[in-house]
Amino acid sequence: MSDSTKTWQRALTKDGSRTLLDPEGLACHSWEGAWQQAVERYAGGVEFSERGDAVVRLLDVGVGLGLNMAAALAAVEGGERCLEVTGLELHLEPLQLAIAEPEPMAGPWHQAVGEALAAALDLARQDPERADQEGVPLGQRSRLWLRLGDARKTIRALAPERRFDAVFMDPFAPADQSDLWQGDFLQAIAERMDPGSRLVTYCAASAMRADLLRAGLLVGRLGRVGRKAEGTVAAPHPADLPPLPPRALRRLRQRAAESVSEGTPDDSQ
Ligand SMILES: C[S@@+](CC[C@H](N)C(=O)[O-])C[C@H]1O[C@@H](n2cnc3c(N)ncnc32)[C@H](O)[C@@H]1O
């Protein structure tokens, strides 16, 4: 039976920024640095300067505290372009904590994310149809469409023409939460990725990488961030992805030819 007295809690990480622990104690970010992970793994990993054109369309899976979104906003608006974020989140509590207290290390970018999340929740309460269609302003010239609910369902409810230049894949680790790492959800994401797009995740599990291959994406390896030796980048078209070692790629292709997904010990943040 779950303990209804448990709540989401803030916790300090080593770079001085704060993460959240869910009611079961799962951390939303690396203990080495929540903001470091958002900036280096996520915003850095998709290389925003190479994505989209005047507008960059981002799918943010597991909005949580919104640090990844803030890092994306810094990268895109800092370069004088606009970001259009579709954010998928199951729980209200991490959003409310982001709204209540912006992360100082993330500066005005996280403040802007908090304001947009508050506006999106208000609009969804008052006029859900308008919230779906128009979204809300984010930062100086960007927009946010927030979809509350299970991402496996909310992604299917997006308008068919909604496609993405970048995807942040940031649910809890497969060992703790296998549902969002399953092949059919990854397939639903892959179907919405434009030719020049990139998906980035902290996860380096071979089962997940094999599922990305099965979904028709090419898979590459991102280098160390903090204590996490590698992350994963994926793209729909041949691109200069940082390559996996040839032996690892051969094994992955073999695995992709099999059907069952399971986690590996290297799934944590
Ligand atoms: C690792 S945290 C995300 C941290 C966040 N990206 C950030 O930058 O602060 C994982 C998030 O996934 C959310 N989540 C868990 N299950 C989900 C589901 N089925 N659909 C959508 N979001 C989910 C959790 O509530 C949590 O906020």
PDB file of C-alpha atoms and ligand atoms in Angstrom:
ATOM      1  CA  MET A   1       0.000   0.000   0.000  1.00  0.00           C
ATOM      2  CA  SER A   2       1.408   3.450  -0.834  1.00  0.00           C
ATOM      3  CA  ASP A   3       2.031   5.922   1.999  1.00  0.00           C
ATOM      4  CA  SER A   4      -0.165   8.979   1.355  1.00  0.00           C
ATOM      5  CA  THR A   5       1.926  11.118   3.746  1.00  0.00           C
ATOM      6  CA  LYS A   6       4.929  10.932   1.373  1.00  0.00           C
ATOM      7  CA  THR A   7       5.455  13.962  -0.852  1.00  0.00           C
ATOM      8  CA  TRP A   8       7.904  15.348  -3.409  1.00  0.00           C
ATOM      9  CA  GLN A   9      10.956  16.895  -1.697  1.00  0.00           C
ATOM     10  CA  ARG A  10      13.753  19.185  -2.848  1.00  0.00           C
ATOM     11  CA  ALA A  11      17.337  17.939  -2.485  1.00  0.00           C
ATOM     12  CA  LEU A  12      20.670  19.670  -3.117  1.00  0.00           C
ATOM     13  CA  THR A  13      22.998  18.311  -5.812  1.00  0.00           C
ATOM     14  CA  LYS A  14      26.772  18.811  -6.005  1.00  0.00           C
ATOM     15  CA  ASP A  15      26.753  21.758  -8.436  1.00  0.00           C
ATOM     16  CA  GLY A  16      24.605  23.736  -5.968  1.00  0.00           C
ATOM     17  CA  SER A  17      21.321  23.347  -7.876  1.00  0.00           C
ATOM     18  CA  ARG A  18      18.368  21.435  -6.448  1.00  0.00           C
ATOM     19  CA  THR A  19      16.629  18.341  -7.735  1.00  0.00           C
ATOM     20  CA  LEU A  20      13.398  16.712  -6.590  1.00  0.00           C
ATOM     21  CA  LEU A  21      12.830  13.361  -4.960  1.00  0.00           C
ATOM     22  CA  ASP A  22       9.506  11.754  -5.805  1.00  0.00           C
ATOM     23  CA  PRO A  23       7.427  10.188  -2.993  1.00  0.00           C
ATOM     24  CA  GLU A  24       9.362   6.927  -3.437  1.00  0.00           C
ATOM     25  CA  GLY A  25      12.698   8.743  -3.114  1.00  0.00           C
ATOM     26  CA  LEU A  26      13.634   8.646  -6.834  1.00  0.00           C
ATOM     27  CA  ALA A  27      15.827  11.610  -7.805  1.00  0.00           C
ATOM     28  CA  CYS A  28      14.853  13.648 -10.872  1.00  0.00           C
ATOM     29  CA  HIS A  29      18.477  14.454 -11.787  1.00  0.00           C
ATOM     30  CA  SER A  30      22.047  13.341 -11.343  1.00  0.00           C
ATOM     31  CA  TRP A  31      23.456  13.907  -7.830  1.00  0.00           C
ATOM     32  CA  GLU A  32      26.506  15.444  -9.524  1.00  0.00           C
ATOM     33  CA  GLY A  33      24.440  18.424 -10.660  1.00  0.00           C
ATOM     34  CA  ALA A  34      20.826  18.912 -11.700  1.00  0.00           C
ATOM     35  CA  TRP A  35      21.539  22.076 -13.680  1.00  0.00           C
ATOM     36  CA  GLN A  36      24.762  20.611 -15.074  1.00  0.00           C
ATOM     37  CA  GLN A  37      22.788  17.638 -16.403  1.00  0.00           C
ATOM     38  CA  ALA A  38      20.156  19.926 -17.970  1.00  0.00           C
ATOM     39  CA  VAL A  39      22.748  22.125 -19.684  1.00  0.00           C
ATOM     40  CA  GLU A  40      25.388  19.587 -20.694  1.00  0.00           C
ATOM     41  CA  ARG A  41      23.476  16.343 -21.254  1.00  0.00           C
ATOM     42  CA  TYR A  42      20.196  17.687 -22.611  1.00  0.00           C
ATOM     43  CA  ALA A  43      20.631  21.146 -24.166  1.00  0.00           C
ATOM     44  CA  GLY A  44      24.236  20.374 -25.152  1.00  0.00           C
ATOM     45  CA  GLY A  45      23.392  16.878 -26.397  1.00  0.00           C
ATOM     46  CA  VAL A  46      20.822  17.982 -28.998  1.00  0.00           C
ATOM     47  CA  GLU A  47      23.118  20.778 -30.287  1.00  0.00           C
ATOM     48  CA  PHE A  48      20.347  23.355 -30.599  1.00  0.00           C
ATOM     49  CA  SER A  49      22.338  25.521 -33.005  1.00  0.00           C
ATOM     50  CA  GLU A  50      21.946  22.698 -35.579  1.00  0.00           C
ATOM     51  CA  ARG A  51      18.202  22.037 -35.010  1.00  0.00           C
ATOM     52  CA  GLY A  52      15.153  23.672 -36.592  1.00  0.00           C
ATOM     53  CA  ASP A  53      15.307  27.113 -38.173  1.00  0.00           C
ATOM     54  CA  ALA A  54      13.886  30.340 -36.734  1.00  0.00           C
ATOM     55  CA  VAL A  55      11.687  28.125 -34.573  1.00  0.00           C
ATOM     56  CA  VAL A  56      12.890  25.020 -32.742  1.00  0.00           C
ATOM     57  CA  ARG A  57      10.203  22.484 -31.757  1.00  0.00           C
ATOM     58  CA  LEU A  58      11.027  20.505 -28.615  1.00  0.00           C
ATOM     59  CA  LEU A  59       9.250  17.490 -27.097  1.00  0.00           C
ATOM     60  CA  ASP A  60      10.041  17.434 -23.347  1.00  0.00           C
ATOM     61  CA  VAL A  61       9.115  14.012 -21.929  1.00  0.00           C
ATOM     62  CA  GLY A  62       8.859  14.251 -18.114  1.00  0.00           C
ATOM     63  CA  VAL A  63       8.814  18.038 -17.557  1.00  0.00           C
ATOM     64  CA  GLY A  64       9.338  17.609 -13.785  1.00  0.00           C
ATOM     65  CA  LEU A  65      10.999  20.667 -12.303  1.00  0.00           C
ATOM     66  CA  GLY A  66      11.467  22.137 -15.799  1.00  0.00           C
ATOM     67  CA  LEU A  67      15.247  22.435 -15.594  1.00  0.00           C
ATOM     68  CA  ASN A  68      15.788  20.805 -18.980  1.00  0.00           C
ATOM     69  CA  MET A  69      13.224  23.185 -20.483  1.00  0.00           C
ATOM     70  CA  ALA A  70      15.042  26.146 -18.894  1.00  0.00           C
ATOM     71  CA  ALA A  71      18.358  24.968 -20.376  1.00  0.00           C
ATOM     72  CA  ALA A  72      16.693  24.659 -23.810  1.00  0.00           C
ATOM     73  CA  LEU A  73      15.226  28.144 -23.486  1.00  0.00           C
ATOM     74  CA  ALA A  74      18.654  29.556 -22.599  1.00  0.00           C
ATOM     75  CA  ALA A  75      20.226  27.854 -25.627  1.00  0.00           C
ATOM     76  CA  VAL A  76      17.541  28.846 -28.147  1.00  0.00           C
ATOM     77  CA  GLU A  77      16.396  32.299 -26.996  1.00  0.00           C
ATOM     78  CA  GLY A  78      20.014  33.146 -26.127  1.00  0.00           C
ATOM     79  CA  GLY A  79      20.642  32.589 -29.867  1.00  0.00           C
ATOM     80  CA  GLU A  80      17.763  34.949 -30.807  1.00  0.00           C
ATOM     81  CA  ARG A  81      15.445  32.158 -32.007  1.00  0.00           C
ATOM     82  CA  CYS A  82      12.133  30.856 -30.584  1.00  0.00           C
ATOM     83  CA  LEU A  83      11.387  27.598 -28.875  1.00  0.00           C
ATOM     84  CA  GLU A  84       8.053  25.767 -29.121  1.00  0.00           C
ATOM     85  CA  VAL A  85       7.875  23.228 -26.318  1.00  0.00           C
ATOM     86  CA  THR A  86       5.376  20.410 -25.971  1.00  0.00           C
ATOM     87  CA  GLY A  87       5.814  19.243 -22.383  1.00  0.00           C
ATOM     88  CA  LEU A  88       4.463  15.874 -21.169  1.00  0.00           C
ATOM     89  CA  GLU A  89       4.117  15.361 -17.410  1.00  0.00           C
ATOM     90  CA  LEU A  90       2.069  12.987 -15.250  1.00  0.00           C
ATOM     91  CA  HIS A  91       2.243  14.751 -11.882  1.00  0.00           C
ATOM     92  CA  LEU A  92       1.184  18.213 -10.785  1.00  0.00           C
ATOM     93  CA  GLU A  93       3.484  18.392  -7.741  1.00  0.00           C
ATOM     94  CA  PRO A  94       6.869  18.865  -9.502  1.00  0.00           C
ATOM     95  CA  LEU A  95       5.307  21.587 -11.659  1.00  0.00           C
ATOM     96  CA  GLN A  96       3.921  23.347  -8.577  1.00  0.00           C
ATOM     97  CA  LEU A  97       7.351  23.235  -6.933  1.00  0.00           C
ATOM     98  CA  ALA A  98       8.948  24.700 -10.077  1.00  0.00           C
ATOM     99  CA  ILE A  99       6.370  27.498 -10.036  1.00  0.00           C
ATOM    100  CA  ALA A 100       6.750  28.159  -6.299  1.00  0.00           C
ATOM    101  CA  GLU A 101      10.524  28.557  -6.266  1.00  0.00           C
ATOM    102  CA  PRO A 102      12.669  29.006  -9.374  1.00  0.00           C
ATOM    103  CA  GLU A 103      16.142  27.475  -9.306  1.00  0.00           C
ATOM    104  CA  PRO A 104      18.627  30.351  -8.757  1.00  0.00           C
ATOM    105  CA  MET A 105      21.382  28.628 -10.762  1.00  0.00           C
ATOM    106  CA  ALA A 106      19.114  28.544 -13.809  1.00  0.00           C
ATOM    107  CA  GLY A 107      18.602  32.301 -13.588  1.00  0.00           C
ATOM    108  CA  PRO A 108      15.852  34.052 -15.578  1.00  0.00           C
ATOM    109  CA  TRP A 109      15.327  30.967 -17.750  1.00  0.00           C
ATOM    110  CA  HIS A 110      13.833  28.897 -14.934  1.00  0.00           C
ATOM    111  CA  GLN A 111      11.826  31.877 -13.714  1.00  0.00           C
ATOM    112  CA  ALA A 112      10.350  32.085 -17.245  1.00  0.00           C
ATOM    113  CA  VAL A 113       9.588  28.340 -17.234  1.00  0.00           C
ATOM    114  CA  GLY A 114       7.798  28.661 -13.859  1.00  0.00           C
ATOM    115  CA  GLU A 115       5.675  31.540 -15.177  1.00  0.00           C
ATOM    116  CA  ALA A 116       4.765  29.599 -18.327  1.00  0.00           C
ATOM    117  CA  LEU A 117       3.875  26.467 -16.317  1.00  0.00           C
ATOM    118  CA  ALA A 118       1.609  28.546 -14.053  1.00  0.00           C
ATOM    119  CA  ALA A 119      -0.071  30.152 -17.078  1.00  0.00           C
ATOM    120  CA  ALA A 120      -0.493  26.759 -18.781  1.00  0.00           C
ATOM    121  CA  LEU A 121      -2.136  25.196 -15.707  1.00  0.00           C
ATOM    122  CA  ASP A 122      -4.464  28.201 -15.339  1.00  0.00           C
ATOM    123  CA  LEU A 123      -5.483  28.161 -18.996  1.00  0.00           C
ATOM    124  CA  ALA A 124      -6.027  24.373 -18.935  1.00  0.00           C
ATOM    125  CA  ARG A 125      -8.439  24.858 -15.992  1.00  0.00           C
ATOM    126  CA  GLN A 126     -10.304  27.778 -17.626  1.00  0.00           C
ATOM    127  CA  ASP A 127     -10.332  26.813 -21.302  1.00  0.00           C
ATOM    128  CA  PRO A 128      -8.784  23.416 -22.063  1.00  0.00           C
ATOM    129  CA  GLU A 129      -9.490  23.671 -25.788  1.00  0.00           C
ATOM    130  CA  ARG A 130      -7.672  27.010 -26.085  1.00  0.00           C
ATOM    131  CA  ALA A 131      -4.791  25.641 -23.990  1.00  0.00           C
ATOM    132  CA  ASP A 132      -4.495  22.745 -26.458  1.00  0.00           C
ATOM    133  CA  GLN A 133      -4.604  24.946 -29.512  1.00  0.00           C
ATOM    134  CA  GLU A 134      -2.704  28.084 -28.559  1.00  0.00           C
ATOM    135  CA  GLY A 135      -0.438  27.107 -25.690  1.00  0.00           C
ATOM    136  CA  VAL A 136       0.969  29.926 -23.528  1.00  0.00           C
ATOM    137  CA  PRO A 137       3.900  32.358 -23.878  1.00  0.00           C
ATOM    138  CA  LEU A 138       7.271  31.133 -22.638  1.00  0.00           C
ATOM    139  CA  GLY A 139      10.186  33.525 -22.111  1.00  0.00           C
ATOM    140  CA  GLN A 140      10.563  36.459 -24.521  1.00  0.00           C
ATOM    141  CA  ARG A 141       9.199  34.929 -27.731  1.00  0.00           C
ATOM    142  CA  SER A 142       8.666  31.187 -27.184  1.00  0.00           C
ATOM    143  CA  ARG A 143       5.559  29.078 -26.437  1.00  0.00           C
ATOM    144  CA  LEU A 144       4.645  26.120 -24.255  1.00  0.00           C
ATOM    145  CA  TRP A 145       1.961  23.477 -24.717  1.00  0.00           C
ATOM    146  CA  LEU A 146       1.672  21.479 -21.490  1.00  0.00           C
ATOM    147  CA  ARG A 147      -0.039  18.069 -21.555  1.00  0.00           C
ATOM    148  CA  LEU A 148      -0.809  16.701 -18.114  1.00  0.00           C
ATOM    149  CA  GLY A 149      -1.326  12.955 -17.969  1.00  0.00           C
ATOM    150  CA  ASP A 150       0.416   9.730 -18.864  1.00  0.00           C
ATOM    151  CA  ALA A 151       2.815  10.528 -21.717  1.00  0.00           C
ATOM    152  CA  ARG A 152       1.945   7.236 -23.433  1.00  0.00           C
ATOM    153  CA  LYS A 153      -1.589   8.590 -23.889  1.00  0.00           C
ATOM    154  CA  THR A 154      -0.916  12.316 -24.280  1.00  0.00           C
ATOM    155  CA  ILE A 155       1.568  11.769 -27.104  1.00  0.00           C
ATOM    156  CA  ARG A 156      -1.112   9.890 -29.069  1.00  0.00           C
ATOM    157  CA  ALA A 157      -3.540  12.797 -28.556  1.00  0.00           C
ATOM    158  CA  LEU A 158      -1.232  15.396 -30.138  1.00  0.00           C
ATOM    159  CA  ALA A 159      -2.340  16.812 -33.475  1.00  0.00           C
ATOM    160  CA  PRO A 160      -0.905  14.644 -36.282  1.00  0.00           C
ATOM    161  CA  GLU A 161       0.994  17.598 -37.747  1.00  0.00           C
ATOM    162  CA  ARG A 162       2.867  18.245 -34.492  1.00  0.00           C
ATOM    163  CA  ARG A 163       6.461  17.214 -35.181  1.00  0.00           C
ATOM    164  CA  PHE A 164       9.760  17.875 -33.422  1.00  0.00           C
ATOM    165  CA  ASP A 165      13.327  19.015 -34.035  1.00  0.00           C
ATOM    166  CA  ALA A 166      14.501  17.853 -30.616  1.00  0.00           C
ATOM    167  CA  VAL A 167      13.342  15.385 -27.973  1.00  0.00           C
ATOM    168  CA  PHE A 168      14.374  15.308 -24.311  1.00  0.00           C
ATOM    169  CA  MET A 169      13.681  11.804 -23.006  1.00  0.00           C
ATOM    170  CA  ASP A 170      13.838  12.134 -19.214  1.00  0.00           C
ATOM    171  CA  PRO A 171      11.584   9.723 -17.300  1.00  0.00           C
ATOM    172  CA  PHE A 172      12.887   7.914 -14.227  1.00  0.00           C
ATOM    173  CA  ALA A 173      15.341   5.083 -14.942  1.00  0.00           C
ATOM    174  CA  PRO A 174      14.042   1.941 -16.697  1.00  0.00           C
ATOM    175  CA  ALA A 175      14.705  -0.159 -13.572  1.00  0.00           C
ATOM    176  CA  ASP A 176      12.362   2.130 -11.591  1.00  0.00           C
ATOM    177  CA  GLN A 177       9.851   2.992 -14.282  1.00  0.00           C
ATOM    178  CA  SER A 178       9.871   0.686 -17.260  1.00  0.00           C
ATOM    179  CA  ASP A 179       6.596   1.941 -18.821  1.00  0.00           C
ATOM    180  CA  LEU A 180       8.039   4.993 -20.590  1.00  0.00           C
ATOM    181  CA  TRP A 181      11.017   3.116 -22.020  1.00  0.00           C
ATOM    182  CA  GLN A 182       9.001   0.534 -23.892  1.00  0.00           C
ATOM    183  CA  GLY A 183       9.241   0.087 -27.612  1.00  0.00           C
ATOM    184  CA  ASP A 184       5.778   1.333 -28.532  1.00  0.00           C
ATOM    185  CA  PHE A 185       6.253   4.653 -26.721  1.00  0.00           C
ATOM    186  CA  LEU A 186       9.694   5.132 -28.298  1.00  0.00           C
ATOM    187  CA  GLN A 187       8.108   4.289 -31.664  1.00  0.00           C
ATOM    188  CA  ALA A 188       5.402   6.944 -31.111  1.00  0.00           C
ATOM    189  CA  ILE A 189       8.146   9.499 -30.435  1.00  0.00           C
ATOM    190  CA  ALA A 190      10.240   8.409 -33.444  1.00  0.00           C
ATOM    191  CA  GLU A 191       7.223   8.882 -35.721  1.00  0.00           C
ATOM    192  CA  ARG A 192       7.086  12.569 -34.736  1.00  0.00           C
ATOM    193  CA  MET A 193      10.763  13.333 -35.261  1.00  0.00           C
ATOM    194  CA  ASP A 194      11.634  15.424 -38.332  1.00  0.00           C
ATOM    195  CA  PRO A 195      14.567  14.365 -40.541  1.00  0.00           C
ATOM    196  CA  GLY A 196      17.113  16.708 -38.947  1.00  0.00           C
ATOM    197  CA  SER A 197      16.004  16.071 -35.366  1.00  0.00           C
ATOM    198  CA  ARG A 198      17.768  14.543 -32.361  1.00  0.00           C
ATOM    199  CA  LEU A 199      16.579  12.663 -29.293  1.00  0.00           C
ATOM    200  CA  VAL A 200      18.755  12.820 -26.175  1.00  0.00           C
ATOM    201  CA  THR A 201      18.594  10.871 -22.937  1.00  0.00           C
ATOM    202  CA  TYR A 202      20.848  10.247 -19.934  1.00  0.00           C
ATOM    203  CA  CYS A 203      19.966   6.562 -20.246  1.00  0.00           C
ATOM    204  CA  ALA A 204      22.567   4.283 -21.826  1.00  0.00           C
ATOM    205  CA  ALA A 205      20.766   0.962 -21.373  1.00  0.00           C
ATOM    206  CA  SER A 206      21.312  -1.374 -24.286  1.00  0.00           C
ATOM    207  CA  ALA A 207      17.677  -2.574 -24.192  1.00  0.00           C
ATOM    208  CA  MET A 208      16.511   1.017 -24.692  1.00  0.00           C
ATOM    209  CA  ARG A 209      19.084   1.622 -27.442  1.00  0.00           C
ATOM    210  CA  ALA A 210      17.907  -1.540 -29.205  1.00  0.00           C
ATOM    211  CA  ASP A 211      14.318  -0.276 -28.992  1.00  0.00           C
ATOM    212  CA  LEU A 212      15.419   3.029 -30.568  1.00  0.00           C
ATOM    213  CA  LEU A 213      17.008   1.068 -33.429  1.00  0.00           C
ATOM    214  CA  ARG A 214      13.813  -0.958 -33.787  1.00  0.00           C
ATOM    215  CA  ALA A 215      11.868   2.306 -33.965  1.00  0.00           C
ATOM    216  CA  GLY A 216      13.906   3.159 -37.063  1.00  0.00           C
ATOM    217  CA  LEU A 217      16.358   5.606 -35.439  1.00  0.00           C
ATOM    218  CA  LEU A 218      20.141   5.643 -35.641  1.00  0.00           C
ATOM    219  CA  VAL A 219      21.836   5.543 -32.262  1.00  0.00           C
ATOM    220  CA  GLY A 220      24.990   7.249 -31.014  1.00  0.00           C
ATOM    221  CA  ARG A 221      26.864   7.665 -27.758  1.00  0.00           C
ATOM    222  CA  LEU A 222      27.163  10.896 -25.791  1.00  0.00           C
ATOM    223  CA  GLY A 223      30.207  11.284 -23.543  1.00  0.00           C
ATOM    224  CA  ARG A 224      30.582  11.761 -19.817  1.00  0.00           C
ATOM    225  CA  VAL A 225      28.560  14.300 -17.844  1.00  0.00           C
ATOM    226  CA  GLY A 226      29.424  14.314 -14.144  1.00  0.00           C
ATOM    227  CA  ARG A 227      29.848  10.712 -12.991  1.00  0.00           C
ATOM    228  CA  LYS A 228      27.603   9.286 -15.703  1.00  0.00           C
ATOM    229  CA  ALA A 229      30.022   7.852 -18.259  1.00  0.00           C
ATOM    230  CA  GLU A 230      27.681   8.051 -21.227  1.00  0.00           C
ATOM    231  CA  GLY A 231      24.263   9.033 -22.517  1.00  0.00           C
ATOM    232  CA  THR A 232      22.410   8.312 -25.752  1.00  0.00           C
ATOM    233  CA  VAL A 233      21.591  10.375 -28.827  1.00  0.00           C
ATOM    234  CA  ALA A 234      19.324   9.159 -31.651  1.00  0.00           C
ATOM    235  CA  ALA A 235      18.308  10.561 -35.037  1.00  0.00           C
ATOM    236  CA  PRO A 236      16.004   9.447 -37.871  1.00  0.00           C
ATOM    237  CA  HIS A 237      18.507  10.088 -40.652  1.00  0.00           C
ATOM    238  CA  PRO A 238      22.198   9.429 -41.186  1.00  0.00           C
ATOM    239  CA  ALA A 239      23.906  12.305 -39.478  1.00  0.00           C
ATOM    240  CA  ASP A 240      27.224  12.851 -37.806  1.00  0.00           C
ATOM    241  CA  LEU A 241      26.132  11.161 -34.593  1.00  0.00           C
ATOM    242  CA  PRO A 242      28.959  10.445 -32.157  1.00  0.00           C
ATOM    243  CA  PRO A 243      29.377   6.734 -32.963  1.00  0.00           C
ATOM    244  CA  LEU A 244      29.030   3.712 -30.732  1.00  0.00           C
ATOM    245  CA  PRO A 245      32.069   1.406 -30.718  1.00  0.00           C
ATOM    246  CA  PRO A 246      31.647  -1.060 -33.671  1.00  0.00           C
ATOM    247  CA  ARG A 247      31.405  -4.093 -31.378  1.00  0.00           C
ATOM    248  CA  ALA A 248      28.726  -2.443 -29.239  1.00  0.00           C
ATOM    249  CA  LEU A 249      26.797  -1.491 -32.375  1.00  0.00           C
ATOM    250  CA  ARG A 250      26.968  -5.081 -33.695  1.00  0.00           C
ATOM    251  CA  ARG A 251      25.615  -6.399 -30.380  1.00  0.00           C
ATOM    252  CA  LEU A 252      22.910  -3.765 -30.374  1.00  0.00           C
ATOM    253  CA  ARG A 253      21.783  -4.698 -33.865  1.00  0.00           C
ATOM    254  CA  GLN A 254      21.607  -8.345 -32.810  1.00  0.00           C
ATOM    255  CA  ARG A 255      19.592  -7.340 -29.806  1.00  0.00           C
ATOM    256  CA  ALA A 256      17.286  -5.174 -31.903  1.00  0.00           C
ATOM    257  CA  ALA A 257      16.527  -8.247 -33.987  1.00  0.00           C
ATOM    258  CA  GLU A 258      15.248  -9.951 -30.830  1.00  0.00           C
ATOM    259  CA  SER A 259      11.959  -8.872 -29.312  1.00  0.00           C
ATOM    260  CA  VAL A 260      12.175  -8.667 -25.490  1.00  0.00           C
ATOM    261  CA  SER A 261      13.271  -5.476 -23.678  1.00  0.00           C
ATOM    262  CA  GLU A 262      14.904  -5.533 -20.282  1.00  0.00           C
ATOM    263  CA  GLY A 263      16.970  -3.070 -18.238  1.00  0.00           C
ATOM    264  CA  THR A 264      20.738  -3.120 -17.622  1.00  0.00           C
ATOM    265  CA  PRO A 265      22.692  -2.016 -14.563  1.00  0.00           C
ATOM    266  CA  ASP A 266      23.761   1.210 -16.341  1.00  0.00           C
ATOM    267  CA  ASP A 267      20.295   2.727 -16.417  1.00  0.00           C
ATOM    268  CA  SER A 268      20.560   5.269 -13.599  1.00  0.00           C
ATOM    269  CA  GLN A 269      21.219   8.996 -13.911  1.00  0.00           C
TER     270      GLN A 269
HETATM  271  C1  LIG B   1      13.608  12.492 -14.024  1.00  0.00           C
HETATM  272  S1  LIG B   1      12.171  13.452 -13.696  1.00  0.00           S
HETATM  273  C2  LIG B   1      12.240  14.717 -14.939  1.00  0.00           C
HETATM  274  C3  LIG B   1      13.086  15.926 -14.615  1.00  0.00           C
HETATM  275  C4  LIG B   1      12.830  17.054 -15.584  1.00  0.00           C
HETATM  276  N1  LIG B   1      13.044  16.683 -16.961  1.00  0.00           N
HETATM  277  C5  LIG B   1      13.552  18.349 -15.275  1.00  0.00           C
HETATM  278  O1  LIG B   1      14.224  18.897 -16.160  1.00  0.00           O
HETATM  279  O2  LIG B   1      13.430  18.839 -14.161  1.00  0.00           O
HETATM  280  C6  LIG B   1      10.941  12.375 -14.403  1.00  0.00           C
HETATM  281  C7  LIG B   1       9.579  13.001 -14.555  1.00  0.00           C
HETATM  282  O3  LIG B   1       8.751  12.112 -15.306  1.00  0.00           O
HETATM  283  C8  LIG B   1       7.434  12.221 -14.811  1.00  0.00           C
HETATM  284  N2  LIG B   1       6.654  11.033 -15.198  1.00  0.00           N
HETATM  285  C9  LIG B   1       6.649   9.823 -14.604  1.00  0.00           C
HETATM  286  N3  LIG B   1       5.803   9.000 -15.251  1.00  0.00           N
HETATM  287  C10 LIG B   1       5.280   9.697 -16.276  1.00  0.00           C
HETATM  288  C11 LIG B   1       4.333   9.391 -17.295  1.00  0.00           C
HETATM  289  N4  LIG B   1       3.789   8.167 -17.396  1.00  0.00           N
HETATM  290  N5  LIG B   1       4.009  10.360 -18.177  1.00  0.00           N
HETATM  291  C12 LIG B   1       4.566  11.595 -18.099  1.00  0.00           C
HETATM  292  N6  LIG B   1       5.476  11.938 -17.141  1.00  0.00           N
HETATM  293  C13 LIG B   1       5.828  11.000 -16.251  1.00  0.00           C
HETATM  294  C14 LIG B   1       7.637  12.332 -13.315  1.00  0.00           C
HETATM  295  O4  LIG B   1       6.493  12.859 -12.664  1.00  0.00           O
HETATM  296  C15 LIG B   1       8.857  13.244 -13.241  1.00  0.00           C
HETATM  297  O5  LIG B   1       8.467  14.580 -13.136  1.00  0.00           O
END
